[in-house]
CSV table of N, CA and C in Angstrom, one decimal:
chain,number,residue,atom,x,y,z
L,1,UNK,N,92.9,65.2,129.5
L,1,UNK,CA,93.6,64.5,128.1
L,1,UNK,C,92.9,63.4,128.7
L,2,UNK,N,92.5,63.5,126.8
L,2,UNK,CA,91.5,62.3,126.0
L,2,UNK,C,92.0,62.2,124.6
L,3,UNK,N,91.4,60.7,124.7
L,3,UNK,CA,91.9,59.5,123.7
L,3,UNK,C,91.6,61.1,122.1
L,4,UNK,N,92.0,60.8,121.6
L,4,UNK,CA,91.7,61.5,119.8
L,4,UNK,C,92.8,63.1,120.0
L,5,UNK,N,93.0,63.7,121.9
L,5,UNK,CA,94.3,64.8,121.8
L,5,UNK,C,95.1,64.7,121.3
L,6,UNK,N,95.3,65.7,120.2
L,6,UNK,CA,97.4,65.4,120.2
L,6,UNK,C,98.0,66.8,120.9
L,7,UNK,N,99.3,65.9,121.7
L,7,UNK,CA,99.7,67.1,122.8
L,7,UNK,C,101.2,66.7,122.0
L,8,UNK,N,101.8,67.7,122.0
L,8,UNK,CA,103.1,68.3,121.9
L,8,UNK,C,104.0,68.0,123.0
L,9,UNK,N,104.8,66.9,123.2
L,9,UNK,CA,106.1,66.7,124.2
L,9,UNK,C,106.8,65.8,124.0
L,10,UNK,N,108.2,65.9,125.1
L,10,UNK,CA,109.2,65.8,124.4
L,10,UNK,C,109.4,64.0,124.6
L,11,UNK,N,110.4,63.4,123.6
L,11,UNK,CA,110.1,61.3,124.2
L,11,UNK,C,111.0,61.5,124.3
L,12,UNK,N,111.9,62.4,125.1
L,12,UNK,CA,113.3,61.5,125.4
L,12,UNK,C,113.7,62.1,127.0
L,13,UNK,N,114.1,60.1,127.4
L,13,UNK,CA,114.9,59.9,126.6
L,13,UNK,C,114.4,58.7,126.0
L,14,UNK,N,115.3,57.5,125.2
L,14,UNK,CA,115.1,57.0,124.0
L,14,UNK,C,116.4,56.1,124.1
L,15,UNK,N,115.4,55.0,123.5
L,15,UNK,CA,116.7,53.1,123.7
L,15,UNK,C,116.6,52.8,122.6
L,16,UNK,N,117.2,52.4,120.7
L,16,UNK,CA,116.9,52.6,119.9
L,16,UNK,C,116.0,52.6,119.0
L,17,UNK,N,115.8,52.0,118.1
L,17,UNK,CA,114.8,52.8,117.2
L,17,UNK,C,113.3,53.9,117.5
L,18,UNK,N,113.1,53.6,118.7
L,18,UNK,CA,111.9,54.3,119.3
L,18,UNK,C,111.8,55.5,118.6
L,19,UNK,N,110.8,57.0,118.7
L,19,UNK,CA,111.2,57.8,118.2
L,19,UNK,C,111.2,59.0,119.5
L,20,UNK,N,112.0,59.4,118.8
L,20,UNK,CA,112.7,60.2,119.3
L,20,UNK,C,113.1,62.2,119.9
L,21,UNK,N,112.7,62.5,120.7
L,21,UNK,CA,113.1,64.8,120.2
L,21,UNK,C,111.5,64.8,120.5
L,22,UNK,N,111.1,66.1,120.7
L,22,UNK,CA,109.8,67.1,120.8
L,22,UNK,C,109.5,66.7,119.9
L,23,UNK,N,107.7,66.3,119.6
L,23,UNK,CA,107.3,66.3,118.8
L,23,UNK,C,105.5,65.5,119.3
L,24,UNK,N,104.8,65.5,118.0
L,24,UNK,CA,103.5,65.6,118.5
L,24,UNK,C,103.1,64.0,118.4
L,25,UNK,N,102.3,63.9,120.1
L,25,UNK,CA,101.5,62.4,120.2
L,25,UNK,C,100.4,62.5,120.0
L,26,UNK,N,99.8,61.2,120.0
L,26,UNK,CA,98.4,61.5,120.2
L,26,UNK,C,98.0,60.4,120.8
L,27,UNK,N,96.5,60.5,121.7
L,27,UNK,CA,96.8,60.3,122.8
L,27,UNK,C,95.5,58.7,122.5
L,28,UNK,N,96.3,57.6,123.0
L,28,UNK,CA,95.1,56.2,122.3
L,28,UNK,C,93.5,55.6,123.3
L,29,UNK,N,94.5,56.0,124.7
L,29,UNK,CA,93.7,56.0,126.0
L,29,UNK,C,92.6,56.9,126.2
L,30,UNK,N,92.0,55.6,127.3
L,30,UNK,CA,90.2,56.9,127.6
L,30,UNK,C,90.7,57.8,128.5
L,31,UNK,N,89.9,58.6,128.2
L,31,UNK,CA,90.1,59.8,130.0
L,31,UNK,C,90.4,59.7,131.1
L,32,UNK,N,89.3,57.9,130.9
L,32,UNK,CA,89.1,57.6,132.6
L,32,UNK,C,89.7,57.1,133.1
L,33,UNK,N,91.6,56.8,131.9
L,33,UNK,CA,92.1,55.7,132.1
L,33,UNK,C,93.6,57.0,132.6
L,34,UNK,N,93.3,57.4,131.8
L,34,UNK,CA,94.2,58.8,131.8
L,34,UNK,C,94.2,59.3,133.5
L,35,UNK,N,92.3,59.9,133.7
L,35,UNK,CA,92.8,60.2,134.4
L,35,UNK,C,92.9,60.2,136.3
L,36,UNK,N,93.2,58.2,135.8
L,36,UNK,CA,93.2,57.4,137.1
L,36,UNK,C,94.6,57.3,137.5
L,37,UNK,N,95.2,57.4,136.1
L,37,UNK,CA,97.1,56.6,136.1
L,37,UNK,C,97.7,57.9,136.3
L,38,UNK,N,97.5,58.9,134.8
L,38,UNK,CA,98.3,60.2,134.7
L,38,UNK,C,99.0,59.6,133.7
L,39,UNK,N,99.1,58.6,133.5
L,39,UNK,CA,100.3,58.0,132.3
L,39,UNK,C,99.3,57.5,131.1
L,40,UNK,N,99.1,58.8,130.6
L,40,UNK,CA,99.1,58.3,128.9
L,40,UNK,C,99.3,57.3,128.1
L,41,UNK,N,98.7,56.2,127.0
L,41,UNK,CA,98.8,55.7,125.7
L,41,UNK,C,99.0,56.7,125.4
L,42,UNK,N,100.1,56.8,124.4
L,42,UNK,CA,100.0,57.5,123.4
L,42,UNK,C,101.1,56.7,122.0
L,43,UNK,N,100.9,57.6,121.0
L,43,UNK,CA,101.8,57.4,119.5
L,43,UNK,C,101.8,58.0,119.1
L,44,UNK,N,103.6,58.1,118.8
L,44,UNK,CA,104.1,59.5,117.6
L,44,UNK,C,103.5,59.5,117.1
L,45,UNK,N,103.8,60.9,116.2
L,45,UNK,CA,103.4,62.1,115.6
L,45,UNK,C,104.5,61.6,114.6
L,46,UNK,N,104.9,61.5,113.3
L,46,UNK,CA,106.3,61.7,112.7
L,46,UNK,C,105.9,62.2,111.0
L,47,UNK,N,106.3,63.1,110.9
L,47,UNK,CA,106.7,63.1,108.9
L,47,UNK,C,107.8,62.5,108.2
L,48,UNK,N,108.3,61.2,108.6
L,48,UNK,CA,108.9,60.0,108.3
L,48,UNK,C,108.0,59.2,109.1
L,49,UNK,N,109.5,57.9,108.9
L,49,UNK,CA,108.7,56.5,109.5
L,49,UNK,C,108.6,55.2,108.6
L,50,UNK,N,109.7,55.7,107.4
L,50,UNK,CA,109.4,55.0,105.8
L,50,UNK,C,109.2,53.9,106.6
L,51,UNK,N,109.4,52.9,107.1
L,51,UNK,CA,108.9,51.8,107.0
L,51,UNK,C,107.7,51.3,107.8
L,52,UNK,N,107.4,51.4,108.5
L,52,UNK,CA,105.8,51.9,109.1
L,52,UNK,C,105.1,52.3,108.3
L,53,UNK,N,105.5,53.6,107.5
L,53,UNK,CA,104.0,53.7,105.8
L,53,UNK,C,104.7,52.3,105.4
L,54,UNK,N,105.4,51.9,104.9
L,54,UNK,CA,105.4,51.1,103.8
L,54,UNK,C,104.7,49.3,103.9
L,55,UNK,N,105.0,49.7,105.5
L,55,UNK,CA,103.7,47.7,106.2
L,55,UNK,C,102.8,48.2,107.4
L,56,UNK,N,102.1,49.4,106.5
L,56,UNK,CA,101.2,49.6,106.8
L,56,UNK,C,100.8,49.5,108.3
L,57,UNK,N,101.3,50.5,109.3
L,57,UNK,CA,101.5,50.5,110.5
L,57,UNK,C,100.6,51.7,110.5
L,58,UNK,N,100.6,52.8,109.7
L,58,UNK,CA,100.2,54.3,110.2
L,58,UNK,C,98.9,55.1,109.4
L,59,UNK,N,98.9,55.9,110.3
L,59,UNK,CA,97.7,56.1,109.5
L,59,UNK,C,97.9,58.1,109.9
L,60,UNK,N,97.7,58.4,108.1
L,60,UNK,CA,97.9,59.4,107.7
L,60,UNK,C,97.4,60.5,108.3
L,61,UNK,N,97.8,61.7,108.4
L,61,UNK,CA,96.5,63.6,108.7
L,61,UNK,C,96.8,63.6,108.0
L,62,UNK,N,96.9,63.8,106.1
L,62,UNK,CA,96.6,64.4,105.7
L,62,UNK,C,94.7,63.9,105.1
L,63,UNK,N,94.8,65.5,104.8
L,63,UNK,CA,92.7,65.4,104.4
L,63,UNK,C,92.1,65.7,105.8
L,64,UNK,N,93.2,65.2,107.1
L,64,UNK,CA,91.9,65.1,108.3
L,64,UNK,C,91.6,66.5,108.9
L,65,UNK,N,92.2,67.4,108.1
L,65,UNK,CA,91.4,69.4,108.3
L,65,UNK,C,92.6,69.1,110.0
L,66,UNK,N,93.6,68.9,109.9
L,66,UNK,CA,94.7,69.7,110.8
L,66,UNK,C,95.5,69.9,111.0
L,67,UNK,N,96.0,71.0,111.9
L,67,UNK,CA,97.0,71.8,111.8
L,67,UNK,C,98.4,70.7,111.3
L,68,UNK,N,98.7,69.6,112.3
L,68,UNK,CA,99.6,69.0,113.1
L,68,UNK,C,99.0,68.1,111.4
L,69,UNK,N,100.5,67.0,111.0
L,69,UNK,CA,101.4,67.1,109.2
L,69,UNK,C,102.3,65.9,109.9
L,70,UNK,N,101.8,64.6,109.3
L,70,UNK,CA,102.9,64.0,109.6
L,70,UNK,C,101.9,62.4,109.1
L,71,UNK,N,102.0,61.6,109.8
L,71,UNK,CA,101.7,60.1,109.9
L,71,UNK,C,102.4,59.7,111.2
L,72,UNK,N,101.2,59.2,111.9
L,72,UNK,CA,100.3,58.3,113.0
L,72,UNK,C,101.5,56.9,113.1
L,73,UNK,N,102.0,56.7,113.9
L,73,UNK,CA,102.8,55.5,114.3
L,73,UNK,C,102.2,54.7,115.0
L,74,UNK,N,101.0,53.5,114.7
L,74,UNK,CA,100.2,52.7,116.1
L,74,UNK,C,101.7,52.3,116.1
L,75,UNK,N,102.7,51.2,115.5
L,75,UNK,CA,103.8,50.7,116.1
L,75,UNK,C,104.8,51.0,117.0
L,76,UNK,N,104.2,51.7,117.9
L,76,UNK,CA,105.1,52.9,118.8
L,76,UNK,C,104.3,53.4,120.3
L,77,UNK,N,103.9,52.0,120.5
L,77,UNK,CA,102.7,52.9,121.6
L,77,UNK,C,103.6,52.8,123.0
L,78,UNK,N,102.5,53.5,123.9
L,78,UNK,CA,103.7,54.4,125.2
L,78,UNK,C,103.2,54.6,125.5
L,79,UNK,N,103.3,54.1,127.4
L,79,UNK,CA,102.8,55.1,128.2
L,79,UNK,C,103.9,56.9,128.8
L,80,UNK,N,103.1,57.6,128.8
L,80,UNK,CA,104.2,59.2,129.8
L,80,UNK,C,103.7,59.7,130.5
L,81,UNK,N,104.2,60.1,131.1
L,81,UNK,CA,104.2,61.3,132.3
L,81,UNK,C,103.9,62.7,131.4
L,82,UNK,N,102.5,62.7,131.3
L,82,UNK,CA,102.3,64.1,130.8
L,82,UNK,C,102.6,65.4,131.3
L,83,UNK,N,103.1,65.4,132.7
L,83,UNK,CA,103.2,67.1,132.9
L,83,UNK,C,105.1,66.8,132.7
L,84,UNK,N,105.6,65.1,133.6
L,84,UNK,CA,106.9,65.7,133.8
L,84,UNK,C,108.0,66.1,133.1
L,85,UNK,N,107.2,65.7,130.9
L,85,UNK,CA,107.8,66.0,130.3
L,85,UNK,C,107.4,67.0,129.7
L,86,UNK,N,106.9,67.9,129.9
L,86,UNK,CA,105.5,69.3,130.2
L,86,UNK,C,105.2,69.6,128.6
L,87,UNK,N,104.2,68.4,128.6
L,87,UNK,CA,102.9,68.2,128.3
L,87,UNK,C,102.5,69.6,127.1
L,88,UNK,N,102.2,70.0,125.9
L,88,UNK,CA,101.4,70.6,125.9
L,88,UNK,C,99.6,70.2,124.9
L,89,UNK,N,98.5,70.6,125.2
L,89,UNK,CA,98.0,70.4,124.5
L,89,UNK,C,98.0,70.9,122.7
L,90,UNK,N,97.5,70.6,121.9
L,90,UNK,CA,97.7,70.8,120.5
L,90,UNK,C,96.4,71.2,119.9
L,91,UNK,N,95.3,70.2,120.1
L,91,UNK,CA,94.6,70.4,118.9
L,91,UNK,C,94.3,68.7,119.3
L,92,UNK,N,92.6,68.5,118.8
L,92,UNK,CA,92.0,67.4,118.3
L,92,UNK,C,91.8,67.0,117.2
L,93,UNK,N,91.5,65.6,117.2
L,93,UNK,CA,91.8,64.7,115.3
L,93,UNK,C,90.1,64.3,115.4
L,94,UNK,N,89.8,64.2,114.3
L,94,UNK,CA,88.1,63.4,114.4
L,94,UNK,C,88.1,62.5,114.5
L,95,UNK,N,87.0,61.6,114.7
L,95,UNK,CA,86.5,60.2,115.4
L,95,UNK,C,87.1,59.3,113.8
L,96,UNK,N,87.0,59.9,112.8
L,96,UNK,CA,86.6,58.4,112.0
L,96,UNK,C,89.0,58.7,111.7
L,97,UNK,N,90.1,59.1,111.9
L,97,UNK,CA,91.2,58.9,112.1
L,97,UNK,C,91.3,58.1,113.6
L,98,UNK,N,90.3,58.5,114.7
L,98,UNK,CA,91.0,57.5,115.8
L,98,UNK,C,90.5,56.3,115.6
L,99,UNK,N,89.2,56.3,115.1
L,99,UNK,CA,89.1,54.8,114.9
L,99,UNK,C,89.8,53.8,114.2
L,100,UNK,N,90.2,54.5,112.9
L,100,UNK,CA,91.4,54.1,111.7
L,100,UNK,C,92.4,53.5,112.6
L,101,UNK,N,93.1,54.9,113.6
L,101,UNK,CA,94.5,54.8,114.3
L,101,UNK,C,94.1,53.0,115.3
L,102,UNK,N,92.6,53.0,116.5
L,102,UNK,CA,92.3,51.9,117.0
L,102,UNK,C,92.1,50.6,116.2
L,103,UNK,N,91.7,50.6,115.2
L,103,UNK,CA,91.8,49.4,114.6
L,103,UNK,C,92.9,49.3,113.9
L,104,UNK,N,94.1,50.2,113.5
L,104,UNK,CA,95.5,48.8,113.7
L,104,UNK,C,96.3,48.9,115.0
L,105,UNK,N,96.2,49.7,115.9
L,105,UNK,CA,96.9,49.5,116.9
L,105,UNK,C,95.7,47.7,117.3
L,106,UNK,N,94.6,47.4,117.4
L,106,UNK,CA,93.7,46.2,117.2
L,106,UNK,C,94.6,45.2,116.2
L,107,UNK,N,95.1,45.9,115.4
L,107,UNK,CA,95.5,44.7,114.4
L,107,UNK,C,97.0,44.5,115.3
L,108,UNK,N,97.0,45.2,115.1
L,108,UNK,CA,98.8,44.6,116.9
L,108,UNK,C,98.6,44.8,117.3
L,109,UNK,N,97.9,44.8,118.2
L,109,UNK,CA,98.2,44.3,119.4
L,109,UNK,C,97.1,42.9,119.6
L,110,UNK,N,96.1,42.6,119.0
L,110,UNK,CA,95.3,41.0,118.7
L,110,UNK,C,96.0,40.3,118.8
């Protein structure tokens, strides 16, 4: 599990406005952290997310050359147990997209 990989995973159970269901997520934590904790930090990828898109919290995968389509929701980072949620690796995104996601996360968390 490494930063920049997209995995398919079930995010249920959830509460409130959290993204739910089986969906792709992007790993944003470093491989060393993921290996040590087995709990990668991820952000969900959605085909909706109108509020997050309007507010500037998303990074689009349009034109990124990935099979996965949608918007990366930088406003909903969380740690998950990939094994317990039967995660499956799908693909890796380009470094330019990863850097944009990390910049959005930095703007939100700093």
